[in-house]
Short mmCIF file of C-alpha atoms in Angstrom, two decimals:
data_model
loop_
_atom_site.label_atom_id
_atom_site.label_comp_id
_atom_site.label_asym_id
_atom_site.label_seq_id
_atom_site.Cartn_x
_atom_site.Cartn_y
_atom_site.Cartn_z
CA VAL A 1 26.00 45.51 -93.78
CA ILE A 2 26.82 43.06 -96.57
CA PHE A 3 27.21 43.83 -100.38
CA VAL A 4 25.05 41.71 -102.35
CA LEU A 5 26.74 41.21 -105.87
CA ILE A 6 25.61 38.59 -108.36
CA LEU A 7 28.44 36.15 -109.57
CA SER A 8 26.02 33.93 -111.24
CA SER A 9 22.36 33.27 -111.58
CA SER A 10 19.33 33.17 -114.03
CA ALA A 11 19.19 36.91 -113.19
CA ALA A 12 22.62 37.89 -113.51
CA SER A 13 23.40 41.35 -113.97
CA LYS A 14 26.28 43.19 -115.49
CA THR A 15 28.01 43.93 -112.02
CA PRO A 16 31.53 42.58 -112.14
CA PRO A 17 32.43 39.47 -109.63
CA VAL A 18 34.16 40.44 -106.65
CA PHE A 19 36.55 38.35 -104.11
CA PRO A 20 34.92 37.48 -100.91
CA SER A 21 36.96 40.28 -98.90
CA THR A 22 34.49 42.71 -100.44
CA LEU A 23 31.59 41.20 -98.61
CA ALA A 24 33.49 41.17 -95.16
CA GLN A 25 32.33 43.10 -92.26
CA LEU A 26 35.46 44.47 -90.25
CA ARG A 27 35.77 43.16 -87.01
CA ARG A 28 37.24 45.08 -84.28
CA GLY A 29 38.62 42.84 -81.41
CA ALA A 30 36.49 39.97 -81.91
CA ALA A 31 37.38 36.90 -80.12
CA GLY A 32 39.94 34.69 -81.54
CA ASP A 33 41.30 37.47 -84.01
CA GLY A 34 43.56 38.85 -81.70
CA GLY A 35 42.30 42.35 -81.28
CA PRO A 36 43.80 45.75 -82.27
CA SER A 37 46.85 45.06 -80.10
CA LEU A 38 48.09 42.93 -82.70
CA TYR A 39 49.91 46.06 -84.52
CA THR A 40 50.96 49.38 -84.64
CA GLU A 41 49.58 51.74 -87.43
CA LYS A 42 52.13 53.62 -89.42
CA PHE A 43 52.05 55.73 -92.84
CA CYS A 44 54.63 56.13 -95.70
CA THR A 45 54.81 58.90 -98.12
CA GLN A 46 54.06 57.17 -101.49
CA ILE A 47 54.40 58.49 -105.01
CA LEU A 48 51.22 58.48 -107.17
CA ASP A 49 52.66 57.16 -110.36
CA HIS A 50 55.75 55.07 -110.38
CA PHE A 51 56.03 54.71 -114.32
CA ASN A 52 55.67 58.17 -115.56
CA TYR A 53 57.81 61.38 -115.01
CA ASN A 54 55.26 64.05 -115.82
CA PRO A 55 54.17 66.42 -112.99
CA GLN A 56 51.11 64.75 -111.97
CA SER A 57 53.05 61.61 -111.42
CA TYR A 58 54.99 63.15 -108.72
CA ARG A 59 51.93 63.75 -106.34
CA THR A 60 52.24 61.88 -103.16
CA PHE A 61 49.58 60.19 -100.90
CA GLN A 62 50.14 58.60 -97.36
CA GLN A 63 50.14 54.82 -97.68
CA ARG A 64 49.19 52.73 -94.47
CA TYR A 65 51.12 49.91 -93.06
CA LEU A 66 50.64 48.00 -89.97
CA VAL A 67 53.40 46.49 -87.93
CA ASN A 68 54.05 43.88 -85.23
CA ASP A 69 57.61 43.58 -83.76
CA THR A 70 56.79 41.23 -80.77
CA HIS A 71 59.00 38.62 -81.82
CA TRP A 72 61.23 40.42 -84.11
CA GLY A 73 65.04 39.32 -83.43
CA GLY A 74 66.29 42.74 -84.94
CA ALA A 75 68.39 43.89 -87.97
CA ALA A 76 71.64 42.63 -86.41
CA ALA A 77 70.59 39.10 -86.28
CA GLY A 78 69.11 39.53 -90.01
CA SER A 79 65.78 38.06 -88.80
CA PRO A 80 63.32 38.01 -91.50
CA ILE A 81 60.48 40.49 -92.26
CA PHE A 82 56.84 38.84 -93.18
CA VAL A 83 54.97 41.22 -95.40
CA TYR A 84 51.43 40.71 -96.15
CA THR A 85 50.58 42.17 -99.91
CA GLY A 86 47.25 43.90 -99.20
CA ASN A 87 43.93 43.19 -100.78
CA GLU A 88 40.95 45.35 -102.04
CA GLY A 89 39.88 46.50 -98.83
CA ASP A 90 41.05 48.08 -95.37
CA ILE A 91 44.20 46.54 -94.23
CA GLU A 92 42.88 46.14 -90.58
CA TRP A 93 40.57 43.35 -91.74
CA PHE A 94 43.34 41.25 -93.19
CA ALA A 95 45.43 41.94 -90.39
CA LYS A 96 43.11 40.43 -88.05
CA ASN A 97 42.41 37.41 -89.80
CA THR A 98 45.72 36.16 -91.03
CA GLY A 99 46.60 34.32 -87.98
CA PHE A 100 49.11 32.00 -89.68
CA MET A 101 51.71 34.96 -90.10
CA TYR A 102 51.56 35.45 -86.28
CA GLU A 103 51.84 32.06 -85.21
CA ILE A 104 54.81 31.18 -86.94
CA ALA A 105 56.64 34.72 -86.29
CA PRO A 106 58.14 33.67 -83.06
CA ILE A 107 59.68 30.46 -84.74
CA PHE A 108 61.57 32.74 -87.17
CA LYS A 109 61.96 35.69 -84.99
CA ALA A 110 60.12 37.75 -87.61
CA LEU A 111 58.74 41.15 -88.03
CA ILE A 112 55.16 41.42 -89.31
CA VAL A 113 53.95 44.00 -91.83
CA PHE A 114 50.71 44.53 -93.38
CA ILE A 115 50.80 47.08 -96.21
CA GLU A 116 47.59 48.43 -97.26
CA HIS A 117 46.60 48.48 -101.08
CA ARG A 118 46.51 52.07 -102.75
CA PHE A 119 42.82 53.51 -103.27
CA TYR A 120 41.61 51.24 -100.19
CA GLY A 121 41.28 51.95 -96.31
CA LYS A 122 42.92 55.08 -95.39
CA SER A 123 45.71 54.87 -98.33
CA ILE A 124 43.55 57.09 -100.80
CA PRO A 125 45.53 59.49 -102.78
CA TYR A 126 44.33 63.15 -103.60
CA GLY A 127 44.95 64.15 -100.17
CA GLY A 128 42.98 61.25 -98.77
CA ASN A 129 39.72 62.40 -100.56
CA ARG A 130 37.73 59.26 -101.57
CA THR A 131 35.25 61.21 -103.35
CA VAL A 132 37.99 62.74 -105.56
CA ALA A 133 40.04 59.72 -105.97
CA TYR A 134 37.00 57.67 -107.14
CA SER A 135 35.50 60.68 -109.32
CA ASN A 136 36.36 59.52 -112.62
CA SER A 137 38.70 57.17 -114.85
CA SER A 138 41.47 59.85 -114.66
CA THR A 139 41.95 59.65 -111.13
CA LEU A 140 41.14 55.86 -110.86
CA GLY A 141 43.75 55.19 -113.48
CA TYR A 142 46.27 55.16 -110.92
CA LEU A 143 44.63 52.12 -109.35
CA THR A 144 46.37 49.00 -110.88
CA ALA A 145 47.93 45.94 -109.87
CA THR A 146 51.39 47.14 -111.15
CA GLN A 147 51.36 50.18 -109.34
CA ALA A 148 50.45 48.43 -106.11
CA LEU A 149 53.34 46.05 -106.55
CA ALA A 150 55.54 49.11 -106.85
CA ASP A 151 53.93 50.66 -103.56
CA TYR A 152 55.03 47.49 -101.88
CA ALA A 153 58.40 47.34 -102.98
CA THR A 154 58.91 50.82 -101.99
CA VAL A 155 57.36 50.42 -98.65
CA ILE A 156 59.55 47.57 -97.96
CA LEU A 157 62.77 48.91 -99.21
CA SER A 158 62.13 51.97 -97.16
CA LEU A 159 61.50 50.26 -94.20
CA LYS A 160 64.58 48.13 -94.28
CA LYS A 161 66.67 51.03 -94.70
CA ASN A 162 65.12 52.92 -91.81
CA LEU A 163 65.58 49.76 -89.70
CA THR A 164 69.28 49.29 -90.96
CA SER A 165 67.99 45.82 -91.73
CA GLU A 166 69.31 45.44 -95.41
CA ASN A 167 70.26 41.72 -94.61
CA SER A 168 66.90 40.59 -93.54
CA PRO A 169 65.01 38.67 -95.90
CA VAL A 170 61.61 39.29 -96.81
CA ILE A 171 58.58 36.62 -97.11
CA VAL A 172 55.41 37.84 -98.66
CA PHE A 173 52.16 36.46 -98.04
CA GLY A 174 48.73 36.80 -99.49
CA GLY A 175 45.21 35.34 -99.98
CA SER A 176 42.93 35.69 -102.72
CA TYR A 177 43.65 38.95 -104.79
CA GLY A 178 46.17 39.62 -102.25
CA GLY A 179 47.60 35.97 -102.96
CA MET A 180 47.78 36.93 -106.67
CA LEU A 181 49.82 39.97 -105.57
CA ALA A 182 52.09 37.99 -103.55
CA ALA A 183 53.08 35.54 -106.21
CA TRP A 184 53.47 38.36 -108.88
CA PHE A 185 55.47 40.40 -106.28
CA ARG A 186 58.00 37.50 -106.11
CA LEU A 187 58.15 37.43 -109.84
CA LYS A 188 58.47 41.04 -110.60
CA TYR A 189 60.92 42.07 -107.46
CA PRO A 190 62.92 38.81 -106.54
CA HIS A 191 65.72 41.26 -105.17
CA VAL A 192 63.06 42.31 -102.80
CA ALA A 193 61.26 39.29 -101.80
CA ALA A 194 63.06 35.97 -101.13
CA GLY A 195 59.79 33.94 -101.13
CA ALA A 196 55.89 34.15 -101.25
CA LEU A 197 53.08 32.29 -100.01
CA SER A 198 50.28 32.64 -102.40
CA SER A 199 46.89 31.26 -101.10
CA SER A 200 43.92 30.82 -103.03
CA ALA A 201 45.24 33.02 -105.76
CA PRO A 202 43.19 32.51 -109.03
CA ILE A 203 46.34 33.61 -111.26
CA LEU A 204 44.89 31.49 -114.12
CA ASN A 205 41.31 32.62 -113.82
CA PHE A 206 41.54 34.57 -117.25
CA ASP A 207 39.96 34.10 -120.34
CA ASN A 208 41.20 31.41 -122.93
CA ILE A 209 42.84 29.77 -119.78
CA THR A 210 40.36 28.60 -117.19
CA SER A 211 37.05 27.42 -118.50
CA GLN A 212 34.05 29.78 -117.77
CA PHE A 213 32.36 27.10 -116.07
CA SER A 214 35.13 26.02 -113.51
CA PHE A 215 33.72 28.47 -110.75
CA ASN A 216 30.37 27.40 -110.48
CA ASP A 217 31.17 23.82 -111.25
CA ILE A 218 32.94 23.78 -108.05
CA VAL A 219 30.09 25.61 -106.09
CA THR A 220 27.80 22.99 -107.84
CA GLN A 221 29.98 20.04 -106.65
CA ASP A 222 30.31 21.53 -103.00
CA PHE A 223 26.60 21.26 -102.44
CA ARG A 224 25.84 18.04 -104.48
CA SER A 225 28.43 16.22 -102.43
CA GLU A 226 26.47 16.82 -99.31
CA SER A 227 23.03 15.94 -100.65
CA GLU A 228 21.54 15.27 -104.19
CA ASN A 229 18.11 16.51 -102.62
CA CYS A 230 19.84 19.65 -101.60
CA TYR A 231 21.26 20.40 -104.95
CA LYS A 232 17.81 19.45 -106.81
CA VAL A 233 16.01 21.88 -104.44
CA ILE A 234 18.33 24.72 -105.23
CA LYS A 235 18.56 24.25 -108.91
CA LYS A 236 14.65 24.18 -109.24
CA SER A 237 14.25 27.35 -106.83
CA TRP A 238 15.41 29.91 -109.53
CA GLN A 239 12.39 29.02 -111.87
CA GLU A 240 9.99 28.98 -108.92
CA ILE A 241 11.33 32.47 -107.90
CA ASP A 242 10.59 33.99 -111.32
CA ASP A 243 7.29 31.95 -111.78
CA THR A 244 6.10 33.36 -108.53
CA ALA A 245 7.15 36.97 -109.15
CA VAL A 246 5.07 37.42 -112.35
CA LYS A 247 1.93 36.28 -110.53
CA PRO A 248 -0.43 39.02 -108.80
CA GLY A 249 0.96 39.49 -105.55
CA GLY A 250 3.85 37.36 -106.11
CA LEU A 251 6.65 39.54 -104.89
CA GLU A 252 4.93 40.04 -101.46
CA ILE A 253 4.69 36.20 -101.24
CA LEU A 254 8.49 36.00 -101.78
CA ARG A 255 9.18 38.92 -99.38
CA LYS A 256 6.89 37.13 -96.76
CA HIS A 257 8.91 33.76 -97.33
CA PHE A 258 12.31 35.16 -97.26
CA ARG A 259 11.69 37.95 -94.57
CA ILE A 260 12.80 40.68 -96.84
CA CYS A 261 12.48 44.38 -95.77
CA LYS A 262 9.78 46.38 -97.14
CA ASN A 263 11.98 49.02 -99.25
CA HIS A 264 12.71 46.63 -102.24
CA ILE A 265 12.26 43.25 -103.61
CA SER A 266 12.58 41.87 -107.23
CA ALA A 267 13.17 38.51 -108.74
CA ALA A 268 16.56 39.47 -109.83
CA SER A 269 17.59 40.91 -106.36
CA LEU A 270 16.40 37.86 -104.67
CA HIS A 271 18.21 35.73 -107.23
CA SER A 272 21.38 37.80 -106.34
CA TRP A 273 20.91 37.38 -102.44
CA LEU A 274 20.48 33.95 -102.66
CA SER A 275 23.49 33.29 -105.12
CA THR A 276 25.70 35.13 -102.79
CA ALA A 277 24.83 33.01 -99.89
CA LEU A 278 25.52 29.91 -101.81
CA ILE A 279 28.72 31.16 -103.42
CA TYR A 280 30.29 32.75 -100.28
CA THR A 281 29.30 29.75 -98.12
CA ALA A 282 31.19 27.36 -100.54
CA MET A 283 34.24 29.72 -100.52
CA THR A 284 34.30 29.70 -96.63
CA ASP A 285 33.46 26.11 -96.17
CA TYR A 286 35.69 25.85 -93.36
CA PRO A 287 36.05 22.75 -91.08
CA THR A 288 35.70 25.04 -87.82
CA PRO A 289 33.46 27.80 -87.06
CA SER A 290 34.28 31.29 -88.34
CA ASP A 291 33.46 34.98 -89.00
CA PHE A 292 35.69 35.93 -91.88
CA LEU A 293 32.63 36.95 -94.07
CA ALA A 294 29.62 36.44 -91.71
CA PRO A 295 29.21 34.32 -88.50
CA LEU A 296 29.29 30.81 -89.71
CA PRO A 297 29.19 27.55 -88.20
CA ALA A 298 31.82 24.63 -89.06
CA HIS A 299 31.17 22.91 -92.57
CA PRO A 300 28.60 25.72 -93.47
CA VAL A 301 27.73 23.89 -96.89
CA LYS A 302 26.51 21.04 -94.90
CA GLN A 303 24.63 23.13 -92.50
CA MET A 304 22.83 24.61 -95.39
CA CYS A 305 21.82 21.38 -97.09
CA GLU A 306 20.69 20.23 -93.65
CA ALA A 307 18.45 22.96 -93.70
CA ILE A 308 17.09 22.25 -96.91
CA ASP A 309 16.74 18.64 -96.26
CA ASP A 310 14.80 19.07 -92.96
CA PRO A 311 11.74 17.16 -93.28
CA THR A 312 9.60 19.91 -91.01
CA THR A 313 9.79 22.45 -93.91
CA GLY A 314 7.46 20.04 -95.92
CA ASN A 315 7.48 20.49 -99.61
CA SER A 316 7.87 24.16 -99.54
CA THR A 317 10.88 25.14 -101.83
CA PHE A 318 11.02 28.59 -100.40
CA ALA A 319 10.90 27.48 -96.89
CA LYS A 320 13.76 25.32 -97.63
CA MET A 321 15.96 28.04 -99.45
CA TYR A 322 15.09 30.48 -96.75
CA GLY A 323 16.47 27.79 -93.92
CA ALA A 324 19.70 27.58 -96.24
CA ALA A 325 20.07 31.45 -96.52
CA ASN A 326 19.55 32.01 -92.87
CA VAL A 327 22.75 29.79 -92.16
CA TYR A 328 24.75 32.54 -94.06
CA TYR A 329 22.87 35.65 -93.37
CA ASN A 330 21.54 35.11 -89.98
CA TYR A 331 23.39 32.21 -88.09
CA SER A 332 23.60 34.67 -84.98
CA GLY A 333 19.91 34.94 -85.20
CA ASN A 334 19.66 38.77 -84.68
CA ALA A 335 18.21 39.88 -88.15
CA THR A 336 14.63 40.83 -88.36
CA CYS A 337 14.53 41.35 -92.21
CA PHE A 338 16.93 41.34 -94.93
CA ASP A 339 17.60 44.45 -97.14
CA LEU A 340 18.21 43.65 -100.82
CA ALA A 341 18.53 47.43 -101.78
CA ASP A 342 21.54 48.31 -99.44
CA ASP A 343 24.56 49.26 -101.69
CA SER A 344 26.70 50.92 -98.95
CA ASP A 345 30.35 50.52 -98.90
CA PRO A 346 31.24 50.80 -95.12
CA HIS A 347 34.69 49.38 -95.53
CA GLY A 348 35.94 51.11 -98.74
CA VAL A 349 35.99 48.12 -101.05
CA ASN A 350 34.18 49.76 -104.13
CA GLY A 351 37.48 50.35 -105.93
CA TRP A 352 37.22 46.70 -106.81
CA TYR A 353 34.53 47.69 -109.43
CA TRP A 354 37.23 49.65 -111.36
CA GLN A 355 39.88 46.92 -111.02
CA ALA A 356 37.19 44.40 -112.35
CA CYS A 357 36.38 46.96 -115.28
CA THR A 358 40.12 47.28 -116.32
CA GLU A 359 42.48 44.41 -115.69
CA MET A 360 41.01 42.03 -113.38
CA ILE A 361 38.93 40.40 -115.66
CA LEU A 362 38.18 37.04 -113.84
CA ILE A 363 35.82 34.68 -115.61
CA THR A 364 33.32 33.16 -113.17
CA ASP A 365 29.94 33.51 -114.94
CA GLY A 366 29.31 30.23 -116.89
CA ASN A 367 26.94 27.60 -115.99
CA ARG A 368 26.30 24.11 -117.46
CA GLU A 369 23.10 22.42 -117.81
CA GLU A 370 23.71 20.55 -114.56
CA SER A 371 24.87 23.60 -112.69
CA ILE A 372 23.27 24.63 -109.36
CA PHE A 373 22.31 27.73 -111.05
CA THR A 374 20.56 28.40 -114.40
CA ALA A 375 22.35 27.52 -117.28
CA SER A 376 24.22 30.33 -119.08
CA ASN A 377 27.39 31.44 -120.74
CA TYR A 378 30.01 34.18 -119.96
CA SER A 379 29.45 37.38 -121.85
CA TYR A 380 32.39 39.70 -122.23
CA ASN A 381 29.94 42.17 -124.13
CA ASP A 382 27.81 42.50 -120.88
CA ARG A 383 31.09 43.22 -118.79
CA ARG A 384 32.15 45.71 -121.47
CA GLU A 385 28.95 47.75 -121.72
CA TYR A 386 28.88 47.74 -118.12
CA CYS A 387 32.20 49.27 -117.73
CA LYS A 388 31.91 51.64 -120.45
CA ASP A 389 28.67 53.17 -118.98
CA LYS A 390 29.92 53.14 -115.56
CA TYR A 391 33.47 54.61 -116.40
CA GLY A 392 33.77 55.11 -119.96
CA VAL A 393 36.54 52.66 -120.24
CA GLU A 394 36.97 49.36 -121.95
CA PRO A 395 38.21 46.47 -120.19
CA ARG A 396 41.50 44.79 -121.24
CA PRO A 397 40.98 41.03 -120.42
CA ASN A 398 44.43 39.96 -121.72
CA TRP A 399 46.74 42.59 -120.00
CA ALA A 400 46.93 40.57 -116.67
CA PRO A 401 48.18 37.49 -118.43
CA THR A 402 50.22 39.60 -120.55
CA GLU A 403 51.90 41.44 -117.66
CA PHE A 404 52.46 38.71 -115.44
CA GLY A 405 52.34 35.40 -117.46
CA ALA A 406 49.39 33.18 -117.27
CA HIS A 407 49.29 31.06 -120.53
CA ASN A 408 51.09 27.67 -120.14
CA ILE A 409 52.11 28.81 -116.72
CA LYS A 410 54.90 25.97 -116.36
CA ARG A 411 56.69 26.90 -119.26
CA ALA A 412 56.31 30.53 -118.23
CA LEU A 413 57.82 30.35 -114.83
CA LYS A 414 59.95 27.42 -114.57
CA ASN A 415 62.95 29.15 -116.17
CA PHE A 416 62.83 32.16 -114.00
CA GLY A 417 60.43 31.76 -111.07
CA SER A 418 61.41 30.29 -107.99
CA SER A 419 60.42 30.29 -104.15
CA ILE A 420 56.57 30.43 -104.32
CA ILE A 421 54.07 28.24 -102.65
CA PHE A 422 50.63 28.09 -104.03
CA PHE A 423 48.10 26.75 -101.85
CA ASN A 424 44.52 25.77 -102.88
CA GLY A 425 41.65 24.05 -101.28
CA LEU A 426 39.50 22.06 -103.86
CA ARG A 427 36.16 23.22 -102.17
CA ASP A 428 37.11 26.77 -102.98
CA PRO A 429 35.31 27.92 -106.37
CA TRP A 430 38.47 29.76 -107.18
CA SER A 431 40.65 27.02 -107.07
CA GLY A 432 39.76 26.22 -110.67
CA GLY A 433 41.75 29.10 -111.61
CA GLY A 434 44.76 28.24 -109.43
CA VAL A 435 47.99 26.63 -109.60
CA LEU A 436 47.39 22.95 -108.64
CA LYS A 437 50.50 21.01 -109.92
CA ASN A 438 54.03 21.67 -109.00
CA LEU A 439 55.59 23.87 -111.64
CA SER A 440 59.41 23.19 -110.56
CA GLU A 441 61.26 22.06 -107.51
CA SER A 442 60.57 25.42 -105.83
CA LEU A 443 57.29 26.38 -107.44
CA VAL A 444 55.25 24.23 -105.12
CA ALA A 445 51.33 23.40 -105.20
CA ILE A 446 49.92 22.50 -102.14
CA VAL A 447 46.48 21.24 -102.75
CA ALA A 448 43.82 20.25 -99.95
CA LYS A 449 41.01 18.36 -101.09
CA GLU A 450 38.73 19.51 -98.08
CA GLY A 451 39.92 23.03 -98.26
CA ALA A 452 38.41 26.44 -98.55
CA HIS A 453 39.23 29.82 -99.59
CA HIS A 454 42.79 30.42 -97.90
CA VAL A 455 41.96 28.14 -95.07
CA ASP A 456 45.58 27.88 -94.29
CA LEU A 457 46.11 31.74 -93.57
CA ARG A 458 43.33 31.53 -90.81
CA PHE A 459 44.30 31.46 -86.92
CA SER A 460 44.61 27.95 -85.90
CA THR A 461 42.27 26.13 -83.53
CA LYS A 462 42.07 23.13 -81.35
CA GLU A 463 39.62 21.53 -83.72
CA ASP A 464 41.65 21.80 -86.92
CA PRO A 465 41.70 18.75 -88.94
CA LYS A 466 44.85 16.94 -89.27
CA TRP A 467 45.16 17.82 -93.00
CA LEU A 468 45.13 21.34 -92.24
CA VAL A 469 47.63 21.06 -89.57
CA ASP A 470 49.83 19.17 -92.02
CA VAL A 471 49.45 21.98 -94.56
CA ARG A 472 50.82 24.63 -92.31
CA LYS A 473 53.44 22.52 -91.28
CA ARG A 474 54.54 22.12 -94.60
CA GLU A 475 54.46 25.65 -95.45
CA THR A 476 56.39 26.41 -92.39
CA GLU A 477 59.04 23.96 -93.43
CA ILE A 478 59.52 25.36 -96.88
CA ILE A 479 59.63 28.85 -95.57
CA SER A 480 62.41 27.52 -93.13
CA THR A 481 64.27 26.25 -96.07
CA TRP A 482 64.01 29.48 -98.00
CA LEU A 483 65.35 31.57 -95.18
CA SER A 484 68.35 29.06 -94.82
CA HIS A 485 69.32 29.38 -98.28
CA TYR A 486 69.08 33.17 -98.09
CA HIS A 487 71.51 33.31 -95.24
CA SER A 488 73.71 30.86 -96.71
CA ASP A 489 74.30 32.88 -99.97
CA ILE A 490 75.08 36.13 -98.22
#
């Protein structure tokens, strides 16, 4: 089951945008991801509120973390600890998809730790009762990035104490929202983490910093770079869907063309379904086959455009769009119909709605006239009304840049920040809000023209292109330098 959430389209709803991990299906032991033997599950007793001293703050919950010590050189040798700062979802999913950490662990004799983000997976406060934890803004108020970062510091320091590994350097890793957390963790807790690999982290994707059009400009360019006809077919499809929907029997025509299940269909939900496929395919336009969000072939944007440009579909826009959507939703060929009404949450990622209504106000909704989607402007009022209606809270769009620094990022970080790698692939729509230039000698931006969303963190394959091999090699060399400096300073 896949969450269908609108990021942009002519039928845009007031639903906040999400990171791709919220659409991911948890894979258990799938080929190529290493399977469940990659880690051992552990728990740490965590405090509910790190920043207050009232009685409620002292409540605790069990926070999950996953450990792999296969290659660890041990505390006596001061061998490093690689920590993944968990995203908005079940930590197992990230542990099974972040192959880079496992692949370089033998080089550095590193211990690997994946820490689950509070309010996700099994790390649920209030006795592990998700219903209670998610019940209102008073309980959800403890779901913040700053609390999560404090959790990670607490778990890491506790783990090091238990292992008597106080001299082991810690390097944090993260992709997407987890990449934001990794970078912020290095800035906020430099005494805990010696360095951070922040992959595809849109830490600048906030109001008055990154253009509202940046995200969908990149989606547009991804498809337009493959085929001008592909771009034009997609661009005109939105109006054709709307025109058909208002005709007598029009919704049934759309249902038949797109193989939609009988329970629900509307023009808005179809817009959302198609937009989601386009956006997430652009994000995961990897050079090799993947099943990060869904089973996909190599270069899936190209595959979508080839489906649209296929002459056997004739002049039918709907047939062409169905062929494109099928690449994302049904590459395995198992689907019989598509359910546009499914809003289930099988992997416990709905907490992101709260985060997107409070501090994670990431601006992605704007569309220029030449956008692949219908021209539109971002509306903060829409977001505010949605959040007030759903949670009774008003977003704080300026808080994350205030708390972590985002305005004039070079000036903000060059005097005190160090030892962070910012990776971005320019085919990833989130890259528009990423750090794309070096900020200092040790705040390094690695930019891959053909790269997609945290492609560098994936498991490597024999088919990886040279540029990707070179990216991982450079990241490994930089991490090696950090560790050498760490031990030379002791």
